[in-house]
mmCIF file of C-alpha atoms and ligand atoms in Angstrom:
data_model
loop_
_atom_site.group_PDB
_atom_site.id
_atom_site.type_symbol
_atom_site.label_atom_id
_atom_site.label_comp_id
_atom_site.label_asym_id
_atom_site.label_seq_id
_atom_site.Cartn_x
_atom_site.Cartn_y
_atom_site.Cartn_z
ATOM 1 C CA MET A 18 87.704 29.112 8.063
ATOM 2 C CA HIS A 19 87.012 33.056 7.407
ATOM 3 C CA LEU A 20 89.405 35.832 7.006
ATOM 4 C CA GLN A 21 89.395 37.945 10.243
ATOM 5 C CA PRO A 22 87.560 41.215 9.402
ATOM 6 C CA LYS A 23 89.608 44.398 10.292
ATOM 7 C CA ASP A 24 88.103 47.750 11.349
ATOM 8 C CA VAL A 25 84.652 46.867 10.437
ATOM 9 C CA GLY A 26 81.652 45.643 12.069
ATOM 10 C CA TRP A 27 79.435 42.555 11.145
ATOM 11 C CA ILE A 28 76.529 40.451 12.316
ATOM 12 C CA GLU A 29 76.477 36.613 13.126
ATOM 13 C CA VAL A 30 73.364 34.585 13.859
ATOM 14 C CA ILE A 31 73.271 31.397 15.584
ATOM 15 C CA CYS A 32 69.813 29.727 14.992
ATOM 16 C CA GLY A 33 68.169 26.349 15.491
ATOM 17 C CA PRO A 34 65.580 24.606 17.742
ATOM 18 C CA MET A 35 65.565 24.450 21.415
ATOM 19 C CA PHE A 36 68.282 22.610 23.330
ATOM 20 C CA SER A 37 70.572 22.923 19.975
ATOM 21 C CA GLY A 38 73.291 24.881 22.061
ATOM 22 C CA LYS A 39 72.628 28.278 20.844
ATOM 23 C CA THR A 40 73.014 29.976 24.116
ATOM 24 C CA GLU A 41 76.086 27.830 24.904
ATOM 25 C CA GLU A 42 77.551 29.021 21.485
ATOM 26 C CA LEU A 43 76.800 32.534 22.060
ATOM 27 C CA ILE A 44 78.585 32.273 25.614
ATOM 28 C CA ARG A 45 81.411 30.695 24.077
ATOM 29 C CA ARG A 46 81.836 33.470 21.411
ATOM 30 C CA LEU A 47 81.485 36.187 24.066
ATOM 31 C CA LYS A 48 83.666 34.623 26.647
ATOM 32 C CA ARG A 49 86.559 34.452 23.804
ATOM 33 C CA ALA A 50 85.805 38.143 23.034
ATOM 34 C CA LYS A 51 86.278 38.980 26.908
ATOM 35 C CA ILE A 52 89.375 36.861 27.024
ATOM 36 C CA ALA A 53 90.726 38.901 24.112
ATOM 37 C CA ARG A 54 89.981 42.102 26.241
ATOM 38 C CA GLN A 55 87.186 43.204 24.086
ATOM 39 C CA LYS A 56 84.430 45.552 25.557
ATOM 40 C CA VAL A 57 81.363 43.103 25.668
ATOM 41 C CA VAL A 58 77.742 43.870 26.385
ATOM 42 C CA ILE A 59 74.893 41.420 26.341
ATOM 43 C CA PHE A 60 71.092 41.949 26.032
ATOM 44 C CA LYS A 61 68.130 39.740 26.196
ATOM 45 C CA PRO A 62 64.360 40.445 25.790
ATOM 46 C CA SER A 63 62.721 41.226 29.392
ATOM 47 C CA ILE A 64 60.125 38.705 28.775
ATOM 48 C CA ASP A 65 62.508 35.822 29.086
ATOM 49 C CA LYS A 66 62.893 35.588 32.835
ATOM 50 C CA ARG A 67 62.967 31.962 32.861
ATOM 51 C CA TYR A 68 66.331 31.234 34.542
ATOM 52 C CA HIS A 69 67.458 34.797 35.601
ATOM 53 C CA LYS A 70 66.536 38.375 35.165
ATOM 54 C CA LYS A 71 69.891 39.717 34.526
ATOM 55 C CA LYS A 72 71.860 36.853 33.043
ATOM 56 C CA ILE A 73 71.801 34.521 29.953
ATOM 57 C CA VAL A 74 71.882 30.899 30.949
ATOM 58 C CA SER A 75 72.255 27.826 28.806
ATOM 59 C CA HIS A 76 70.312 24.434 29.523
ATOM 60 C CA SER A 77 73.683 23.302 30.540
ATOM 61 C CA ALA A 78 73.945 25.908 33.342
ATOM 62 C CA GLN A 79 76.791 28.176 31.603
ATOM 63 C CA GLU A 80 75.807 31.831 32.362
ATOM 64 C CA LEU A 81 76.938 35.477 31.562
ATOM 65 C CA ASP A 82 75.439 38.691 32.929
ATOM 66 C CA SER A 83 73.179 40.524 30.466
ATOM 67 C CA ILE A 84 70.752 43.534 30.336
ATOM 68 C CA ALA A 85 67.236 42.725 30.054
ATOM 69 C CA VAL A 86 65.418 45.280 27.662
ATOM 70 C CA ARG A 87 61.737 45.623 26.931
ATOM 71 C CA ASN A 88 62.062 46.503 23.187
ATOM 72 C CA SER A 89 64.961 46.750 20.562
ATOM 73 C CA LYS A 90 65.017 50.534 20.711
ATOM 74 C CA ASP A 91 66.542 50.285 24.380
ATOM 75 C CA ILE A 92 69.420 48.509 23.118
ATOM 76 C CA ILE A 93 71.261 51.421 21.163
ATOM 77 C CA ARG A 94 70.692 53.654 24.193
ATOM 78 C CA LEU A 95 72.476 51.093 26.424
ATOM 79 C CA VAL A 96 75.391 50.303 24.410
ATOM 80 C CA PRO A 97 78.519 51.899 26.230
ATOM 81 C CA LEU A 98 80.756 54.013 24.285
ATOM 82 C CA GLY A 99 83.629 51.982 23.202
ATOM 83 C CA THR A 100 81.786 48.548 23.020
ATOM 84 C CA GLU A 101 83.287 46.162 20.613
ATOM 85 C CA VAL A 102 81.072 43.210 20.813
ATOM 86 C CA VAL A 103 77.178 43.077 21.379
ATOM 87 C CA GLY A 104 75.606 39.791 22.151
ATOM 88 C CA ILE A 105 71.706 39.351 21.856
ATOM 89 C CA ASP A 106 69.986 36.181 23.102
ATOM 90 C CA GLU A 107 66.467 34.837 22.405
ATOM 91 C CA ALA A 108 66.218 37.444 19.518
ATOM 92 C CA GLN A 109 63.141 35.738 18.198
ATOM 93 C CA PHE A 110 61.102 37.526 20.911
ATOM 94 C CA PHE A 111 62.357 40.990 19.692
ATOM 95 C CA ASP A 112 60.218 43.380 17.557
ATOM 96 C CA ASN A 113 61.202 43.773 13.925
ATOM 97 C CA GLY A 114 63.120 46.842 14.889
ATOM 98 C CA ILE A 115 65.912 44.681 16.083
ATOM 99 C CA VAL A 116 67.062 44.181 12.426
ATOM 100 C CA LYS A 117 67.628 48.042 12.138
ATOM 101 C CA VAL A 118 69.193 48.009 15.518
ATOM 102 C CA ALA A 119 71.601 45.228 14.490
ATOM 103 C CA GLN A 120 72.499 46.776 11.248
ATOM 104 C CA HIS A 121 73.183 50.185 13.040
ATOM 105 C CA LEU A 122 75.489 48.474 15.494
ATOM 106 C CA ALA A 123 77.406 46.634 12.745
ATOM 107 C CA ASP A 124 77.576 49.874 10.524
ATOM 108 C CA SER A 125 79.247 51.431 13.696
ATOM 109 C CA GLY A 126 81.983 48.882 13.677
ATOM 110 C CA ILE A 127 80.635 46.550 16.285
ATOM 111 C CA ARG A 128 80.536 42.800 16.021
ATOM 112 C CA VAL A 129 76.961 41.716 16.723
ATOM 113 C CA ILE A 130 76.421 38.201 17.655
ATOM 114 C CA ILE A 131 72.722 37.144 17.679
ATOM 115 C CA ALA A 132 71.099 33.924 18.941
ATOM 116 C CA GLY A 133 67.476 32.791 18.492
ATOM 117 C CA LEU A 134 64.940 30.345 17.641
ATOM 118 C CA ASP A 135 64.603 30.211 13.687
ATOM 119 C CA LEU A 136 61.065 28.226 14.029
ATOM 120 C CA ASP A 137 58.465 28.448 16.281
ATOM 121 C CA TYR A 138 56.647 25.180 17.604
ATOM 122 C CA LYS A 139 54.404 25.062 14.609
ATOM 123 C CA ALA A 140 57.798 25.211 12.259
ATOM 124 C CA ASN A 141 57.031 28.628 11.079
ATOM 125 C CA PRO A 142 59.834 31.345 10.877
ATOM 126 C CA PHE A 143 59.781 33.232 14.304
ATOM 127 C CA GLY A 144 59.578 36.816 14.463
ATOM 128 C CA PRO A 145 62.492 38.815 13.178
ATOM 129 C CA MET A 146 64.859 35.835 12.900
ATOM 130 C CA PRO A 147 64.500 35.163 9.018
ATOM 131 C CA ILE A 148 65.322 38.871 8.174
ATOM 132 C CA LEU A 149 68.295 38.964 10.604
ATOM 133 C CA MET A 150 69.540 35.583 9.017
ATOM 134 C CA CYS A 151 69.417 37.450 5.638
ATOM 135 C CA LYS A 152 71.289 40.402 6.753
ATOM 136 C CA ALA A 153 73.983 38.631 8.617
ATOM 137 C CA GLU A 154 77.339 38.097 7.373
ATOM 138 C CA TYR A 155 77.587 34.610 9.156
ATOM 139 C CA VAL A 156 74.762 32.186 10.088
ATOM 140 C CA THR A 157 75.220 29.084 12.197
ATOM 141 C CA LYS A 158 72.347 26.644 12.431
ATOM 142 C CA ASN A 159 72.804 24.309 15.257
ATOM 143 C CA LEU A 160 70.856 20.974 15.473
ATOM 144 C CA ALA A 161 69.803 19.293 18.766
ATOM 145 C CA ILE A 162 69.312 15.635 19.334
ATOM 146 C CA CYS A 163 65.961 14.117 18.742
ATOM 147 C CA VAL A 164 64.667 13.002 22.080
ATOM 148 C CA LYS A 165 62.588 10.053 20.256
ATOM 149 C CA CYS A 166 65.096 8.544 17.940
ATOM 150 C CA GLY A 167 68.526 10.200 18.382
ATOM 151 C CA ASN A 168 68.532 11.781 14.775
ATOM 152 C CA PRO A 169 69.732 15.395 14.471
ATOM 153 C CA ALA A 170 66.756 17.457 15.531
ATOM 154 C CA SER A 171 65.995 20.838 13.746
ATOM 155 C CA PHE A 172 62.427 21.253 15.064
ATOM 156 C CA THR A 173 60.873 22.229 18.627
ATOM 157 C CA GLN A 174 58.087 20.180 19.461
ATOM 158 C CA ARG A 175 55.554 21.485 21.896
ATOM 159 C CA VAL A 176 54.032 18.734 24.039
ATOM 160 C CA SER A 177 51.813 20.570 26.349
ATOM 161 C CA GLY A 178 50.578 24.180 27.078
ATOM 162 C CA GLY A 179 48.068 25.414 24.739
ATOM 163 C CA GLU A 180 48.600 27.138 21.235
ATOM 164 C CA LYS A 181 49.948 30.622 21.775
ATOM 165 C CA GLN A 182 53.185 31.155 19.802
ATOM 166 C CA ILE A 183 55.073 32.445 23.059
ATOM 167 C CA LEU A 184 54.803 30.170 26.107
ATOM 168 C CA LEU A 185 57.404 31.062 28.659
ATOM 169 C CA GLY A 186 58.697 29.496 31.956
ATOM 170 C CA ALA A 187 57.477 25.995 30.507
ATOM 171 C CA MET A 188 60.687 24.342 29.586
ATOM 172 C CA ASP A 189 58.911 20.818 30.021
ATOM 173 C CA SER A 190 56.402 21.823 27.330
ATOM 174 C CA TYR A 191 59.124 21.520 24.589
ATOM 175 C CA GLU A 192 61.142 18.622 23.227
ATOM 176 C CA ALA A 193 63.844 18.705 20.305
ATOM 177 C CA ARG A 194 62.496 16.425 17.392
ATOM 178 C CA CYS A 195 63.847 15.398 13.886
ATOM 179 C CA ARG A 196 61.763 15.753 10.862
ATOM 180 C CA LYS A 197 60.445 12.212 11.092
ATOM 181 C CA CYS A 198 59.409 12.584 14.745
ATOM 182 C CA PHE A 199 57.910 16.249 14.609
ATOM 183 C CA LYS A 200 54.323 16.306 14.761
ATOM 184 C CA PRO A 201 52.311 19.637 14.589
ATOM 185 C CA TYR A 202 51.090 20.194 18.381
ATOM 186 C CA VAL A 203 47.191 19.668 18.895
ATOM 187 C CA ASP A 204 45.763 21.041 22.065
ATOM 188 C CA ASN A 205 43.582 18.461 23.760
HETATM 189 P P1 LIG B 309 69.355 26.585 23.223
HETATM 190 O O1 LIG B 309 69.909 27.992 23.588
HETATM 191 O O2 LIG B 309 69.692 26.291 21.787
HETATM 192 O O3 LIG B 309 68.265 26.338 23.807
HETATM 193 P P2 LIG B 309 71.289 25.698 25.247
HETATM 194 O O4 LIG B 309 72.648 26.309 24.951
HETATM 195 O O5 LIG B 309 70.717 26.420 26.322
HETATM 196 O O6 LIG B 309 70.485 25.436 23.929
HETATM 197 O O7 LIG B 309 71.579 24.130 25.898
HETATM 198 C C1 LIG B 309 72.275 23.190 25.079
HETATM 199 C C2 LIG B 309 72.438 22.015 26.122
HETATM 200 O O8 LIG B 309 71.136 21.539 26.206
HETATM 201 C C3 LIG B 309 73.216 20.711 25.558
HETATM 202 O O9 LIG B 309 74.738 21.004 25.580
HETATM 203 C C4 LIG B 309 72.800 19.788 26.458
HETATM 204 O O10 LIG B 309 73.558 19.650 27.635
HETATM 205 C C5 LIG B 309 71.269 20.079 26.893
HETATM 206 N N1 LIG B 309 70.426 19.326 26.115
HETATM 207 C C6 LIG B 309 68.881 18.798 26.632
HETATM 208 N N2 LIG B 309 68.308 18.053 25.875
HETATM 209 C C7 LIG B 309 69.068 18.166 24.772
HETATM 210 C C8 LIG B 309 68.851 17.486 23.520
HETATM 211 N N3 LIG B 309 67.465 17.017 23.027
HETATM 212 N N4 LIG B 309 69.670 17.779 22.311
HETATM 213 C C9 LIG B 309 70.968 18.223 22.592
HETATM 214 N N5 LIG B 309 71.143 18.960 23.881
HETATM 215 C C10 LIG B 309 70.253 18.771 24.876
HETATM 216 ZN ZN1 LIG B 310 63.424 11.599 15.675
#
C-alpha cells in the first residue's frame, strides 16, 4: 500500500511477457482514473495496429480509445491542457525519446502509466523499457501462465515467423512460457 502522492506527477510501469495482462491492468487503472473524473489521454505506437487503429485492446477484449503516434515526440504535442493521467501502451516499440517524454510529463504533475514488454522473444531487454523501469516510481511485473506446464510465465516464446525483433499482426507466433519451457527460437 503506497501513500497517495499529492500535487506531483509520477511514472508507473507495468511490464511482463505477452498475455500477462499488461493491457488489462493499464485499462483497469485508466478506467478508475476516469471514474474519479480525471482527464485521461492514452497513446500507442502507430506500428501496433493488431486489433484496432484507435483503441488499445487486451487479449481479453477490453478496450479504451487511444491516439496512435508515429514517435515519442508527437505525444507531448497531443497532450491536451489540463490532462491529469497519460497512459502509454506497447511502450517497447517507441524510440528512446519516450524516456524524456515520460519524465517531462511526470515533472509537469501528470501521472504517467506505461505498459510494455520487458523482454523480446530472445529474452533480451526490449527497446526503452529497461530505462523506463529505472526511472519509474512504481514498477509492476506481471506473469502469464505457461502454456506448456501451467507455471508462472515470464518469457514470450516465438513459435514461428522468422528472426526479426518486431513481428506484428502475428499473435499466433507467440506463447507465454516459464523459465523451464522457454527455448530460444530457431528459424527453420
Ligand atoms: P498483455 O497486454 O500482457 O499481452 P492482455 O492484457 O492483452 O495481456 O491479455 C491478458 C489476457 O490474456 C488474460 O486475462 C487471459 O484472458 C488471456 N490469456 C491468453 N493466454 C494466456 C496465458 N498463457 N496466460 C495468461 N493469460 C492468457
Ligand atoms: Zn512451463
